[in-house]
XYZ file of C-alpha atoms in Angstrom:
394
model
C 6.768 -3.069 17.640
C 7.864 -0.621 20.260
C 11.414 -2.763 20.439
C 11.638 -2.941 16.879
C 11.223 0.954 16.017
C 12.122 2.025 19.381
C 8.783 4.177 19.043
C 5.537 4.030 21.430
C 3.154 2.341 19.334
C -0.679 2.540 19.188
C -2.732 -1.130 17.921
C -5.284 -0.351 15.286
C -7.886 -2.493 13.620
C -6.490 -1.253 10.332
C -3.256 0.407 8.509
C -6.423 2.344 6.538
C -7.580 3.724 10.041
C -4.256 4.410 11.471
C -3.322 6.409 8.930
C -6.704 8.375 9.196
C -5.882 9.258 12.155
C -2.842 10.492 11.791
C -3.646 12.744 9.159
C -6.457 13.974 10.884
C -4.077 14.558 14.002
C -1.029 16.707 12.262
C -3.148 18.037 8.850
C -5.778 21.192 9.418
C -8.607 20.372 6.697
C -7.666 21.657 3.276
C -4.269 21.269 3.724
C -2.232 19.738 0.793
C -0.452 16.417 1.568
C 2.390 14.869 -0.927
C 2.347 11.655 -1.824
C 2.756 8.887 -4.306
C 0.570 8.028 -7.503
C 1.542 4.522 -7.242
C -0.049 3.452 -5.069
C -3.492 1.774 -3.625
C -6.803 3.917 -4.193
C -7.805 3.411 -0.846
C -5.145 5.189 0.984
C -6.179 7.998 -1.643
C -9.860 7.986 -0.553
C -8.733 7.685 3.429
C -7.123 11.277 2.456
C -10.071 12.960 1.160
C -11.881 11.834 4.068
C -9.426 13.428 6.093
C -10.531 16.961 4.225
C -6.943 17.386 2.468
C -5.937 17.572 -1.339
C -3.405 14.792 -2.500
C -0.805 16.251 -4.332
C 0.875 13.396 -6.333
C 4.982 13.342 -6.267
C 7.288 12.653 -9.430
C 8.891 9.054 -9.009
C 11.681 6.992 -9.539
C 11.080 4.534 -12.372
C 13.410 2.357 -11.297
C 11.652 1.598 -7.906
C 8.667 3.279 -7.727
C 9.825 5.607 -4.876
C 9.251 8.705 -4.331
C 11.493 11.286 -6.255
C 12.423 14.386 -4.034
C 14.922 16.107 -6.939
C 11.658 15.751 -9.554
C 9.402 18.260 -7.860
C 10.205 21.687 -8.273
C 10.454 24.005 -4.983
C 7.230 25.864 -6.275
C 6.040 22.171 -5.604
C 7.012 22.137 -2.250
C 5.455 25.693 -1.036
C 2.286 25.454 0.954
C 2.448 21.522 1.418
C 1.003 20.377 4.783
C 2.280 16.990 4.983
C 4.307 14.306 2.760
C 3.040 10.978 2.840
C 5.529 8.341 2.042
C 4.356 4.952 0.432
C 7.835 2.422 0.094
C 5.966 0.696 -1.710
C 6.118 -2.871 -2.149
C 8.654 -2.234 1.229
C 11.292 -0.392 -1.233
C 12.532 2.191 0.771
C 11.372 6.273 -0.310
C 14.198 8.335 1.215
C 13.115 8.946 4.064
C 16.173 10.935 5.564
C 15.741 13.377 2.621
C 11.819 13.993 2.844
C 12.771 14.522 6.926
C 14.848 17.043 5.532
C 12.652 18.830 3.454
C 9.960 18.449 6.032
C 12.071 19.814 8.912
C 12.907 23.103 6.722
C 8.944 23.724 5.778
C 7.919 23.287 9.488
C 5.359 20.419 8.589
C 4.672 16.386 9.108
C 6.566 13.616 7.569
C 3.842 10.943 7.474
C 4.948 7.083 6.720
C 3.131 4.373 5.328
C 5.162 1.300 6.176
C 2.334 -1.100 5.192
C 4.329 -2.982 3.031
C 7.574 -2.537 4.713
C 7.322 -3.739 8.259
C 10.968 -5.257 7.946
C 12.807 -2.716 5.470
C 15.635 -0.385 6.861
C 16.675 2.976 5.292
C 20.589 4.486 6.034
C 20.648 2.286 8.817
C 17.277 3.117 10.634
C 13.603 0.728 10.190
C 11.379 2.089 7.993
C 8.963 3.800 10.228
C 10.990 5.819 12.023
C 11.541 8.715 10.775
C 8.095 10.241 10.281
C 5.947 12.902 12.959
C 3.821 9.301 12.894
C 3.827 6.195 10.697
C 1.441 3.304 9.937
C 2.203 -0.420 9.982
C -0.389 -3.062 8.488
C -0.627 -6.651 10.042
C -2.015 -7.930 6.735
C 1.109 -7.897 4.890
C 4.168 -9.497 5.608
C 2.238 -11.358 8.936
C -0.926 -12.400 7.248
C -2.831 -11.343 9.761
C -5.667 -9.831 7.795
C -6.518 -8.040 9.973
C -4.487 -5.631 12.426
C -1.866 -2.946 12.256
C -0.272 0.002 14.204
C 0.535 3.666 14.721
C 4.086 4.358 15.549
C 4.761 7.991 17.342
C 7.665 10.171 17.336
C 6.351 11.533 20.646
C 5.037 9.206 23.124
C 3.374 11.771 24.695
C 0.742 11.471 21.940
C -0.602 8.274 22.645
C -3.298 8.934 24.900
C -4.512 11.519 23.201
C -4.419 9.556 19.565
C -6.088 6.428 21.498
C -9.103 8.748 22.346
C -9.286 9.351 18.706
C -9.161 5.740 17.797
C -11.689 4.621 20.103
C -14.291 7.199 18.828
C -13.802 6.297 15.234
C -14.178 2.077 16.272
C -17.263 0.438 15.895
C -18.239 -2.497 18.511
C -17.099 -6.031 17.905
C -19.690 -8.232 16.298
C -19.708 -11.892 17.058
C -20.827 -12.032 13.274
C -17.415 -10.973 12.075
C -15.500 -12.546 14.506
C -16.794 -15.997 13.352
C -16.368 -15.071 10.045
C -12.645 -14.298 10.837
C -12.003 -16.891 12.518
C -13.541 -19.580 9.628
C -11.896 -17.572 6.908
C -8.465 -19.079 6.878
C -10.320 -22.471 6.676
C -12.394 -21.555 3.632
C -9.439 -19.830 2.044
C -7.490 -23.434 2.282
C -10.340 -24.980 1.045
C -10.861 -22.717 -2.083
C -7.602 -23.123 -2.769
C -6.910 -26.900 -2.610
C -10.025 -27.777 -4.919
C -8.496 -25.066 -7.086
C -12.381 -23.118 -6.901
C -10.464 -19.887 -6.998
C -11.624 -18.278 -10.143
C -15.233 -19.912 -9.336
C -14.885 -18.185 -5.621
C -14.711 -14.975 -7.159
C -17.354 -15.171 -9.643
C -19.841 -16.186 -7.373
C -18.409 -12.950 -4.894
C -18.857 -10.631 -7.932
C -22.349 -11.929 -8.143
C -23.387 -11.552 -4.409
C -22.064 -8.030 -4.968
C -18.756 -8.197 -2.992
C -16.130 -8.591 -5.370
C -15.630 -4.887 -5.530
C -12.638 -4.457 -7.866
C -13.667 -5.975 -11.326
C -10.524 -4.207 -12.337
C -7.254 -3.130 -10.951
C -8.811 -0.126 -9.863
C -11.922 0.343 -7.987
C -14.687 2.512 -9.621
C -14.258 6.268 -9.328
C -18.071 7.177 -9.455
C -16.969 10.939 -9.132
C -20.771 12.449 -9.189
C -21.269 10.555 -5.379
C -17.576 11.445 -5.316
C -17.928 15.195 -5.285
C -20.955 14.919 -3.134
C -19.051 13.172 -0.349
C -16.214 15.836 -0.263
C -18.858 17.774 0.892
C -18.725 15.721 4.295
C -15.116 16.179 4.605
C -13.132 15.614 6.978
C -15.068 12.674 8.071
C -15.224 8.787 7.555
C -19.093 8.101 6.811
C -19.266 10.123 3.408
C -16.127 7.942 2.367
C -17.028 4.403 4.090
C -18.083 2.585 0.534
C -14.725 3.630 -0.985
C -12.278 2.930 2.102
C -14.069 0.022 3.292
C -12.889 -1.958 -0.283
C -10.734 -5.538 0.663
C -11.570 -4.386 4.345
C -14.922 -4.014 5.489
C -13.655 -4.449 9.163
C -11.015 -1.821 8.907
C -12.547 0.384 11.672
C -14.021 -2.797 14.008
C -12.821 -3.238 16.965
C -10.927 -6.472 17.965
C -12.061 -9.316 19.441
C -10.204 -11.858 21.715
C -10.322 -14.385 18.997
C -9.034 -11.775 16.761
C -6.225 -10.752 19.243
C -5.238 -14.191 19.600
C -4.510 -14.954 16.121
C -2.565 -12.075 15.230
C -0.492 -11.879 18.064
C 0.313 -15.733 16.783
C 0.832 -14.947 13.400
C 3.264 -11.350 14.639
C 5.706 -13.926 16.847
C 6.541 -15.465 13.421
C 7.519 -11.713 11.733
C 11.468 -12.908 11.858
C 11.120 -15.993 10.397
C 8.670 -14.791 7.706
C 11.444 -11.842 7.235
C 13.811 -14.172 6.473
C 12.077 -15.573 4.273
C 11.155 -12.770 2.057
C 14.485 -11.470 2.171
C 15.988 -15.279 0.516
C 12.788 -14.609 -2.316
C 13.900 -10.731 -2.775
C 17.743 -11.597 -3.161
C 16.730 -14.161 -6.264
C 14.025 -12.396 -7.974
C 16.195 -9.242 -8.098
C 18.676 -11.409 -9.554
C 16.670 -12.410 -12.282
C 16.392 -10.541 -15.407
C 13.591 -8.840 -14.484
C 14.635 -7.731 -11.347
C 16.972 -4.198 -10.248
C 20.046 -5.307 -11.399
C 21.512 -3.236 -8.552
C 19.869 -3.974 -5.758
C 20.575 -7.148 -4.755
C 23.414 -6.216 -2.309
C 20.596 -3.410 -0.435
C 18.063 -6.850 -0.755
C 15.304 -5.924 1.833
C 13.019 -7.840 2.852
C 10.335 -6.684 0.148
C 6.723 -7.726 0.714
C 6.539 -8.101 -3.429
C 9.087 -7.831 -5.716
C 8.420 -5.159 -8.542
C 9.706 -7.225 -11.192
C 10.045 -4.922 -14.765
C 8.388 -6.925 -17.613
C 7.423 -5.932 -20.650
C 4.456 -7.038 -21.007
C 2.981 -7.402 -17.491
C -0.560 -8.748 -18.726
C 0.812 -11.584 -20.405
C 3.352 -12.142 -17.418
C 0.388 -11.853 -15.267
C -1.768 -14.386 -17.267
C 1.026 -16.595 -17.464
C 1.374 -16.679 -13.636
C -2.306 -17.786 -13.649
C -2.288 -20.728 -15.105
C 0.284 -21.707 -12.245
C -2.304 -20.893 -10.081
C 0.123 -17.796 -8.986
C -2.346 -14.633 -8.371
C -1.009 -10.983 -8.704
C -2.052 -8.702 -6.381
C -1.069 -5.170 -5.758
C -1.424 -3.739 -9.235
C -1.442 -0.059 -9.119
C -2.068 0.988 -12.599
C -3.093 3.654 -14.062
C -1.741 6.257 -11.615
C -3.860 7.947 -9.314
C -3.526 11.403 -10.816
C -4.271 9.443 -14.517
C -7.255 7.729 -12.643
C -8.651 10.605 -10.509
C -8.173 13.212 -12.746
C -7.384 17.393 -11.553
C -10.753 17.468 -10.034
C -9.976 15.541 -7.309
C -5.873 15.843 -6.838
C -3.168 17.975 -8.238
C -1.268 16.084 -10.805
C 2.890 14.827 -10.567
C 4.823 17.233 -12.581
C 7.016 14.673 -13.835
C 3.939 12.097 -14.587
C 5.879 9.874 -17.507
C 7.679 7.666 -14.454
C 5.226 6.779 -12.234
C 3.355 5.784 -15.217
C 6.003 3.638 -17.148
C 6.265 2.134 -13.326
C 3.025 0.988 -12.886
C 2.389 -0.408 -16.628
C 5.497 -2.721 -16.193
C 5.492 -3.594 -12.567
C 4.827 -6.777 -12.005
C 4.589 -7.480 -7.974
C 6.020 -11.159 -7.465
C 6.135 -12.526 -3.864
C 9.380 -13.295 -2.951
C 8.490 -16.360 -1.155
C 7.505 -18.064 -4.619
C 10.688 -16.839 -6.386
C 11.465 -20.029 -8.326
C 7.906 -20.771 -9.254
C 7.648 -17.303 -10.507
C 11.058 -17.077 -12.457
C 10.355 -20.439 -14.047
C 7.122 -19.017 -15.212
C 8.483 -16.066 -16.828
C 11.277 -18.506 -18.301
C 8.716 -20.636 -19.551
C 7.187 -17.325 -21.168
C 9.552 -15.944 -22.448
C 9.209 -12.543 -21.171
C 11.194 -10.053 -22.094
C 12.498 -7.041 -19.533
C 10.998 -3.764 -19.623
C 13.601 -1.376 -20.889
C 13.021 2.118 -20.349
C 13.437 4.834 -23.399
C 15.338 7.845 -23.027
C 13.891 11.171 -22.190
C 13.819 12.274 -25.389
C 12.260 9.683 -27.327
C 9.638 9.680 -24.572
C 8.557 13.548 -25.058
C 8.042 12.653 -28.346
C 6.468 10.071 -28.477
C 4.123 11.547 -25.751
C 4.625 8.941 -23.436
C 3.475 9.804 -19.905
C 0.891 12.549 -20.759
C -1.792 11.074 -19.050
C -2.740 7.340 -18.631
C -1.035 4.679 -17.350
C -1.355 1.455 -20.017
């Protein structure tokens, strides 16, 4: 990672944890951070445990990225941080927020979870930012794993303190179960016991998302933003998909990932070849094929995504990485100032459908079979009135 971003880099157990620590690192508690309503509820719960107010950023409907020219410069006055998301590994524009960043005097934060192979006018995702976060359960399939890139290297030490008082010891318990899961996984899947896998989770209690988004509970909520900043008041709402997010490594562990990272180019490659067809299709950004990155999902634009969705299904093709409604739509004003512009992000996240680019054909022949339609957005006028974007996201 260090010669890929040309940054000193910091392992972590978890993207989630990284990014704690980063915000805990350049964001005094209270402060206001910028980021993106599309986008997973976890990284919105790691920060409120960090002790700082999301502020949720207008968006490009297009993409999903982040929409600098939407927010008004009141918007921008007494911001702490912006928090980028390139979601799905789309590039946010990066060189602009640095911009905007640089002239306030605060932190450009990135989240390169999903885009551990994207570029952005020339430069790899990841480094631009004060500090940005790379997951290892993405686009290497580690499930485990990522890192903390640093514009100064003289950081490090300091940062790894901070990691090592937040990481819990290694349990031989979790280890095994690591080191069985890919076995189990292969095994659910090839007696096609998927759908019977996860009932049987929900009823043992750790399927934790019956829906898209994970439950609010904002009475135990408000109580734990009491604790703030601080990991233990938040641990049942960041741990979700990740119980082992802050647990520290173990050889086995190591071993695997650093395995699975040697093949990043070729599995690169590979989503880049998916990216260049699906954005092809009808569905897809009819002008992005010649910027293709190598996306970690493909936000393909359908009409109607549930149908798309169910469709996929039956081809035993699972969507993941739904992020719909919004967060400020799910969270409400309580708990994060709203997007000024809110009608995007939410026509985004209703259509979006997130296709992995390394089943392109299966996934286009799908839709063919369906039948589905394109999502073609309204103009701005026809959207005011018919109120679309005024609070929920579909």
């Amino acid at each position: 990672m260090r010669r890929r971003l040309g940054r000193e880099c910091l392992y972590v157990p978890s993207c989630r944890l990284g990014l704690y620590l980063a915000l805990r690192h350049w964001c005094p508690p209270g402060g206001r951070v910028l980021m993106s309503p599309v986008n997973d509820d976890v990284i919105f719960f790691v920060v409120l445990a960090a002790g700082l107010r999301p502020v949720q950023a207008p968006l490009n409907a297009r993409d999903g990225s982040i929409d600098p020219a939407g927010l008004p410069e009141s918007g921008w006055r007494g911001l702490s941080a912006v928090l980028t998301t390139n979601l799905y590994g789309n590039p946010d524009p990066a060189p602009e927020l640095r911009a905007r960043c640089d002239a306030l005097g605060i932190p450009l934060i990135e989240d390169a979870a999903h885009a551990i192979g994207s570029e952005v006018a020339g430069r790899p995702v990841g480094g631009f930012g004060d500090a940005s976060v790379f997951s290892l359960s993405k686009h290497v399939g580690a499930k485990s794993g990522g890192f903390l890139a640093l514009a100064d290297p003289g950081l490090r030490t300091e940062l790894a303190r901070a990691r090592d008082a937040l990481l819990e010891p290694s349990r031989l318990t979790a280890e095994l179960a690591y080191a069985l899961r890919p076995y189990a996984e292969a095994g659910v899947r090839g007696l096609r016991l998927v759908r019977a896998a996860h009932a049987a989770l929900r009823l043992l209690g750790r399927e934790e998302r019956a829906e898209i988004r994970m439950p609010l509970r904002p009475g135990e909520l408000k109580q734990a933003l009491g604790t703030a900043p601080g990991l233990d008041g938040f641990h049942s709402w960041v741990r979700v998909d990740m119980h082992d997010y802050r647990l520290r490594s173990g050889r086995s562990r190591l071993r695997r990932t650093q395995r699975l990272l040697s093949g990043l180019d070729q599995r690169l490659a590979a989503h880049r070849r998916g990216t260049e067809k699906l954005l092809a299709s009808p569905w897809g950004d009819p002008g992005g094929v010649a910027r293709a990155q190598p996306l970690f999902r493909v936000p393909l634009l359908v009409e109607d995504r549930d149908a798309a969705v169910a469709a996929l299904a039956r081809h035993r093709v699972t969507t993941g990485y739904l992020y719909d409604p919004p967060l400020d739509a799910y969270a409400g004003e309580v708990f994060t100032d709203p997007s000024p512009a809110p009608g995007p992000a939410a026509w985004f996240a209703r259509h979006a459908l997130p296709a992995d680019p390394r089943r392109a054909d299966q996934v286009i022949a799908v839709l063919d079979e369906l039948g589905a339609r394109p999502a073609r957005r309204e103009g701005p006028a026809r959207r005011e009135a018919s109120g679309e974007g005024q609070g929920g996201g579909g």
